[in-house]
Coordinates of C-alpha atoms in Angstrom, one line a residue:
M1 CA 212.1 61.7 260.4
T2 CA 211.7 58.9 262.9
Y3 CA 210.1 58.9 266.4
L4 CA 210.7 56.4 269.2
S5 CA 209.0 55.3 272.4
F6 CA 210.7 53.1 275.0
D7 CA 207.8 53.1 277.5
G8 CA 205.0 51.4 275.5
G9 CA 203.9 54.5 273.7
A10 CA 203.4 56.7 276.8
S11 CA 206.0 59.2 275.6
W12 CA 207.9 59.8 272.4
Q13 CA 211.2 61.3 271.3
N14 CA 213.0 62.1 268.1
G15 CA 214.8 59.1 266.6
G16 CA 217.8 58.7 264.3
L17 CA 217.8 60.3 260.9
P18 CA 218.2 57.6 258.2
P19 CA 221.1 58.5 255.9
R20 CA 220.1 60.0 252.6
P21 CA 220.5 57.8 249.5
A22 CA 223.3 59.0 247.1
A23 CA 220.7 59.6 244.4
G24 CA 218.7 62.0 246.5
P25 CA 215.9 62.2 249.1
A26 CA 213.6 59.3 249.6
G27 CA 210.7 59.7 252.0
D28 CA 207.5 58.6 250.4
D29 CA 205.2 55.7 251.5
V30 CA 207.2 54.8 254.7
T31 CA 206.7 51.5 256.5
V32 CA 208.6 50.0 259.4
A33 CA 208.9 46.5 261.0
Y34 CA 210.9 44.7 263.7
D35 CA 212.0 41.1 263.6
A36 CA 211.9 38.5 266.4
H37 CA 215.4 39.6 267.6
G38 CA 214.6 43.3 267.9
R39 CA 216.2 44.5 264.7
G40 CA 214.2 47.3 263.1
Y41 CA 213.8 48.0 259.4
L42 CA 212.5 51.0 257.6
C43 CA 211.4 51.1 253.9
A44 CA 210.6 54.2 251.8
T45 CA 210.4 55.1 248.1
R46 CA 211.5 57.9 245.9
S47 CA 208.7 58.5 243.5
G48 CA 209.6 61.9 242.0
H49 CA 209.5 61.9 238.2
S50 CA 212.4 62.8 236.0
P51 CA 212.4 66.4 234.7
S52 CA 212.8 65.0 231.2
P53 CA 209.8 65.4 228.9
N54 CA 210.5 62.0 227.4
P55 CA 207.7 59.6 228.7
A56 CA 210.3 56.8 228.7
N57 CA 212.2 58.6 231.5
L58 CA 209.2 59.2 233.8
N59 CA 210.2 56.3 236.1
A60 CA 213.9 57.0 236.0
N61 CA 214.0 58.6 239.4
R62 CA 211.8 55.9 241.1
A63 CA 213.5 53.7 243.7
V64 CA 212.8 51.7 246.9
Y65 CA 215.2 51.7 249.8
V66 CA 215.5 49.8 253.1
W67 CA 217.4 50.9 256.2
R68 CA 218.2 48.8 259.3
T69 CA 218.5 49.8 263.0
D70 CA 220.2 47.6 265.6
D71 CA 219.6 50.1 268.5
G72 CA 215.9 50.7 268.5
G73 CA 215.9 53.5 266.0
R74 CA 218.6 55.6 267.6
S75 CA 220.7 55.2 264.4
F76 CA 220.3 53.7 261.0
S77 CA 222.5 51.9 258.5
A78 CA 223.2 53.3 255.0
P79 CA 220.2 52.6 252.7
V80 CA 220.1 49.5 250.6
T81 CA 218.6 49.8 247.2
V82 CA 215.9 47.2 246.6
V83 CA 214.8 48.4 243.1
E84 CA 215.4 51.5 241.0
G85 CA 214.9 53.0 237.5
Q86 CA 211.5 51.4 237.0
Y87 CA 207.9 51.9 238.1
C88 CA 207.5 51.1 241.8
D89 CA 204.7 52.4 244.1
H90 CA 203.5 52.0 247.6
P91 CA 206.2 49.5 248.9
W92 CA 205.3 47.6 252.0
L93 CA 207.8 46.0 254.4
A94 CA 207.3 42.8 256.5
T95 CA 209.7 40.6 258.5
G96 CA 209.6 36.9 259.4
Q97 CA 208.9 36.2 263.1
G98 CA 210.6 32.8 263.4
Q99 CA 213.9 31.8 265.1
T100 CA 215.5 30.1 262.2
P101 CA 217.5 32.0 259.6
A102 CA 214.7 31.7 257.0
G103 CA 212.2 32.8 259.6
Q104 CA 214.0 36.1 259.9
N105 CA 213.7 37.0 256.2
V106 CA 212.9 40.6 255.3
Y107 CA 210.3 41.1 252.5
V108 CA 209.4 44.1 250.4
A109 CA 206.5 44.2 247.9
W110 CA 205.3 47.1 245.7
G111 CA 203.0 48.0 242.8
A112 CA 204.7 47.3 239.5
G113 CA 204.3 46.7 235.8
D114 CA 203.5 48.9 232.7
S115 CA 199.8 49.0 233.7
H116 CA 200.7 49.5 237.4
T117 CA 198.5 46.4 238.3
A118 CA 201.3 43.9 239.0
L119 CA 203.1 43.2 242.3
D120 CA 206.8 42.6 242.6
L121 CA 208.6 41.3 245.7
A122 CA 212.2 41.2 246.9
R123 CA 213.5 39.2 249.8
S124 CA 216.6 39.5 252.0
N125 CA 218.0 36.6 254.0
D126 CA 220.8 38.5 255.6
G127 CA 219.1 41.2 257.7
A128 CA 218.5 43.6 254.8
Q129 CA 222.2 43.9 254.0
S130 CA 221.3 42.8 250.5
F131 CA 218.1 41.8 248.5
A132 CA 217.7 39.2 245.9
P133 CA 216.5 40.5 242.5
P134 CA 212.8 41.3 242.4
R135 CA 210.3 38.7 241.4
R136 CA 206.8 39.1 240.0
I137 CA 204.3 37.6 242.4
L138 CA 201.1 39.0 240.8
A139 CA 200.8 39.3 237.1
E140 CA 199.5 42.5 235.4
A141 CA 195.7 42.5 235.2
T142 CA 194.0 42.0 231.8
I143 CA 191.8 45.1 232.2
P144 CA 192.9 48.7 232.9
S145 CA 193.0 50.1 236.4
L146 CA 192.6 53.7 237.5
V147 CA 194.8 53.2 240.6
S148 CA 198.1 51.5 241.2
A149 CA 198.0 48.1 242.9
G150 CA 199.9 49.3 246.0
P151 CA 200.0 46.3 248.4
Q152 CA 200.1 45.6 252.1
L153 CA 202.2 42.7 253.2
A154 CA 202.3 40.4 256.3
A155 CA 204.6 37.6 257.4
G156 CA 203.6 34.9 259.9
P157 CA 205.2 31.8 261.4
H158 CA 206.6 28.9 259.5
G159 CA 207.2 30.6 256.2
L160 CA 203.8 32.3 255.8
V161 CA 203.8 35.5 253.7
C162 CA 200.7 37.2 252.3
A163 CA 200.3 40.3 250.1
V164 CA 196.9 42.0 249.4
C165 CA 196.0 44.8 247.0
D166 CA 193.4 46.2 244.7
W167 CA 194.3 44.3 241.5
T168 CA 192.1 46.6 239.4
T169 CA 190.1 49.7 240.3
Q170 CA 187.3 51.2 238.3
Q171 CA 184.8 54.1 238.9
D172 CA 181.2 53.2 239.5
S173 CA 178.0 55.2 238.9
S174 CA 178.2 57.1 242.2
G175 CA 181.8 58.2 241.6
D176 CA 183.4 55.7 244.0
M177 CA 186.6 53.9 243.0
V178 CA 185.8 50.2 243.4
G179 CA 188.8 47.9 243.7
R180 CA 189.0 44.1 243.3
V181 CA 190.7 42.9 246.4
V182 CA 193.1 39.9 245.9
A183 CA 195.5 38.0 248.0
V184 CA 198.6 36.1 247.0
C185 CA 200.2 33.9 249.6
S186 CA 203.4 31.9 250.2
T187 CA 204.0 29.1 252.7
D188 CA 207.7 28.6 251.8
W189 CA 209.3 31.8 253.0
G190 CA 208.5 33.7 249.7
H191 CA 210.0 31.1 247.3
S192 CA 206.6 30.7 245.5
F193 CA 203.2 32.3 245.7
T194 CA 199.7 31.1 245.0
A195 CA 197.5 32.3 242.1
P196 CA 195.5 35.4 243.2
L197 CA 192.4 34.7 245.3
H198 CA 189.5 37.2 244.9
L199 CA 188.4 38.2 248.4
G200 CA 185.8 40.8 247.5
S201 CA 185.3 44.3 246.2
E202 CA 186.2 47.4 248.2
S203 CA 185.4 51.1 248.0
A204 CA 188.9 52.3 247.5
V205 CA 187.9 56.0 247.1
I206 CA 184.5 57.1 248.4
A207 CA 182.9 60.1 246.7
L208 CA 181.0 62.3 249.2
P209 CA 179.2 65.7 248.8
G210 CA 181.6 68.6 248.6
D211 CA 184.2 66.8 246.5
V212 CA 185.4 64.9 249.6
K213 CA 186.9 61.6 248.7
P214 CA 188.3 59.5 251.5
N215 CA 190.7 56.9 250.1
S216 CA 191.6 53.5 251.5
G217 CA 193.1 50.1 250.6
P218 CA 192.9 46.5 251.8
T219 CA 194.9 45.7 254.9
V220 CA 196.3 42.3 256.0
A221 CA 197.7 40.9 259.3
A222 CA 199.1 37.5 260.2
S223 CA 198.6 35.9 263.6
P224 CA 201.8 35.6 265.6
Q225 CA 200.6 32.1 266.6
G226 CA 199.2 29.5 264.3
D227 CA 198.2 29.8 260.6
A228 CA 195.6 32.6 260.6
L229 CA 195.5 35.5 258.2
Y230 CA 193.0 38.4 258.3
V231 CA 192.1 41.0 255.6
A232 CA 189.9 44.0 256.0
F233 CA 188.6 46.6 253.6
P234 CA 185.8 49.2 253.3
Q235 CA 182.6 48.7 251.3
R236 CA 179.8 51.2 250.5
Q237 CA 176.5 50.8 248.6
P238 CA 176.5 53.3 245.7
G239 CA 175.2 56.7 246.8
A240 CA 175.0 55.9 250.5
T241 CA 176.7 58.0 253.1
H242 CA 177.5 55.1 255.4
S243 CA 180.3 52.7 254.6
D244 CA 181.3 49.5 256.4
I245 CA 184.6 47.8 257.1
V246 CA 184.4 44.0 256.4
V247 CA 186.8 41.3 257.4
T248 CA 187.6 37.9 256.0
A249 CA 189.9 35.3 257.6
S250 CA 191.9 32.3 256.6
H251 CA 192.9 29.6 259.1
D252 CA 194.7 27.4 256.7
R253 CA 197.6 29.6 255.6
G254 CA 195.7 31.4 252.9
R255 CA 194.3 28.4 251.0
T256 CA 190.7 29.3 251.8
W257 CA 188.9 32.3 253.2
S258 CA 185.8 32.8 255.2
K259 CA 182.8 34.8 254.0
A260 CA 183.4 38.5 254.9
V261 CA 181.8 39.7 258.0
T262 CA 180.9 43.3 258.9
A263 CA 183.0 44.8 261.7
T264 CA 181.2 48.2 261.9
P265 CA 177.6 49.1 263.0
A266 CA 174.9 50.4 260.7
D267 CA 175.1 53.9 262.2
G268 CA 175.4 56.2 259.1
V269 CA 179.1 56.8 259.7
T270 CA 181.6 56.7 256.8
Y271 CA 184.4 54.3 257.9
F272 CA 187.6 54.2 255.9
Q273 CA 191.4 53.6 255.9
P274 CA 191.3 50.4 258.1
N275 CA 194.5 48.9 259.4
L276 CA 194.8 45.5 261.1
A277 CA 196.9 44.0 263.9
V278 CA 196.7 40.6 265.7
D279 CA 198.3 40.2 269.1
A280 CA 200.0 37.1 270.6
A281 CA 196.7 36.1 272.3
G282 CA 194.8 36.2 269.0
W283 CA 192.8 39.4 269.5
V284 CA 192.0 41.0 266.2
A285 CA 192.1 44.8 266.1
I286 CA 191.1 47.2 263.4
S287 CA 192.0 50.9 263.6
A288 CA 190.0 53.2 261.2
F289 CA 188.8 56.7 260.5
A290 CA 185.1 57.4 261.1
L291 CA 183.7 60.5 259.3
A292 CA 180.4 61.9 260.6
N293 CA 179.0 65.5 260.3
G294 CA 182.1 66.7 258.6
R295 CA 184.4 65.6 261.4
V296 CA 186.7 62.6 261.8
D297 CA 187.5 60.3 264.7
E298 CA 190.1 57.6 265.0
V299 CA 188.3 54.4 266.3
L300 CA 189.3 50.9 267.3
L301 CA 187.3 47.7 266.6
L302 CA 188.2 44.6 268.6
S303 CA 187.3 41.0 268.3
R304 CA 188.1 38.1 270.6
P305 CA 190.4 35.3 269.1
R306 CA 188.8 33.3 266.3
E307 CA 185.4 34.9 266.8
L308 CA 185.3 37.7 264.2
H309 CA 182.6 39.3 266.2
F310 CA 183.6 42.9 266.8
R311 CA 182.7 45.2 269.7
P312 CA 181.1 48.6 269.0
P313 CA 183.7 51.1 267.8
L314 CA 185.9 52.5 270.6
R315 CA 186.6 56.2 270.0
V316 CA 190.3 56.8 270.5
T317 CA 190.5 60.5 269.6
T318 CA 189.6 62.8 272.5
A319 CA 187.9 65.1 270.1
P320 CA 186.9 64.8 266.4
F321 CA 189.0 66.8 264.0
D322 CA 188.1 68.8 260.9
P323 CA 189.9 67.3 257.8
L324 CA 189.6 70.6 255.9
I325 CA 192.0 72.5 258.2
A326 CA 195.5 72.9 256.8
T327 CA 194.9 70.4 254.1
T328 CA 193.5 72.5 251.3
A329 CA 196.9 72.9 249.6
S330 CA 196.5 69.2 248.6
R331 CA 193.2 69.7 246.8
G332 CA 194.7 68.3 243.6
K333 CA 194.9 64.7 245.0
Y334 CA 191.8 62.7 245.5
G335 CA 189.4 65.5 246.3
A336 CA 189.0 68.4 248.6
W337 CA 191.2 67.1 251.4
W338 CA 194.0 64.7 251.9
I339 CA 195.0 63.0 255.1
G340 CA 197.2 60.3 253.8
D341 CA 197.0 56.8 252.3
W342 CA 196.9 54.8 255.6
Q343 CA 197.3 55.1 259.3
G344 CA 199.1 52.7 261.6
I345 CA 198.5 50.0 264.3
A346 CA 200.9 47.6 266.0
S347 CA 200.5 45.1 268.9
S348 CA 202.6 44.4 271.9
A349 CA 202.0 42.4 275.1
G350 CA 198.5 43.2 276.1
A351 CA 198.2 46.4 274.1
F352 CA 197.5 47.9 270.7
H353 CA 199.3 51.0 269.6
L354 CA 197.6 53.4 267.1
M355 CA 199.0 56.2 265.0
W356 CA 197.0 58.6 262.9
N357 CA 197.0 62.0 261.1
D358 CA 195.0 64.7 262.9
T359 CA 194.3 68.4 262.3
R360 CA 193.2 69.4 265.8
T361 CA 196.2 71.7 266.2
G362 CA 195.4 73.7 263.1
K363 CA 197.8 71.7 261.0
L364 CA 198.3 68.1 260.0
D365 CA 200.1 66.3 262.9
L366 CA 200.8 62.8 264.0
F367 CA 199.1 61.4 267.1
A368 CA 199.5 58.1 269.0
A369 CA 197.5 56.2 271.6
T370 CA 197.7 52.9 273.4
V371 CA 194.6 50.7 274.0
R372 CA 194.5 47.6 276.1
P373 CA 191.7 45.0 275.3

């Protein structure tokens, strides 16, 4: 399903239904992006395993697809296959924002490799009508990982592309899954990428009393103006209830990164699933979930351009929600409740638009809000 707003998020309506791939349904791990000319792109994966008991066939049904819309999501093209028949997980889509042909490239990156710790990337220079063969942009890690290296991807001006992920994830003494956050960057429209830069360690899955395990991942955003990149991820001291969201920045196209700063207050709240956006004026915004007393709020953290000094969390939800409602059927994945891998945030002129999962209606629904700095 797709949903559209033509009034800055004030109201929403059903959008076009992307045509189904010939090989079968594909609706996992969906991401969307628009280019500088208003063309929209939608990416999703098919991750269902083959019914064959042969381990060699377990990835036979996996695939990543991209659809394009030229009318704001009212209709979609036939899906284009980016990769199929091999391990691929958590694909992320990004589009160039320049006016030149290379500046309008479409990029897709995903977790790959036999150990699930590598990143592969495919690039389109014809508006997602076709994609070049995938390339390895992050090699497989030399140590095992408990979680796939599913990336987030951002594209900025003048050929800047950056992918971030947990290269390896291990369990610590408190039961948390701790990931090693790395970034790989390109300054030539995805032709080449840097060696991985270690940005810090994140609490990818936080183990709380009652078998509650909020999951997260690193998030990245590129400034529409200039050479700035931002990466955010949660951190928790072993055994503590409180977790922070920290942010690091690069102002030289990913060559060097600042020391991570804390964006959240020391208030005993568990913050997780951050998502980043930067608007044209340079405001940095982080949307996140905040868990306190068994209830979850969606909050927004804002920093003025280049300051990385965040205001107190702005509560976006009108009422906190109980994550246990209508989610108990998913107990088998990452703990007693499951509200998704990530939420969403995007910027427009003078506003940030947030989307999150919420159980206030008694079932898991999508909610949206617009916040103006």
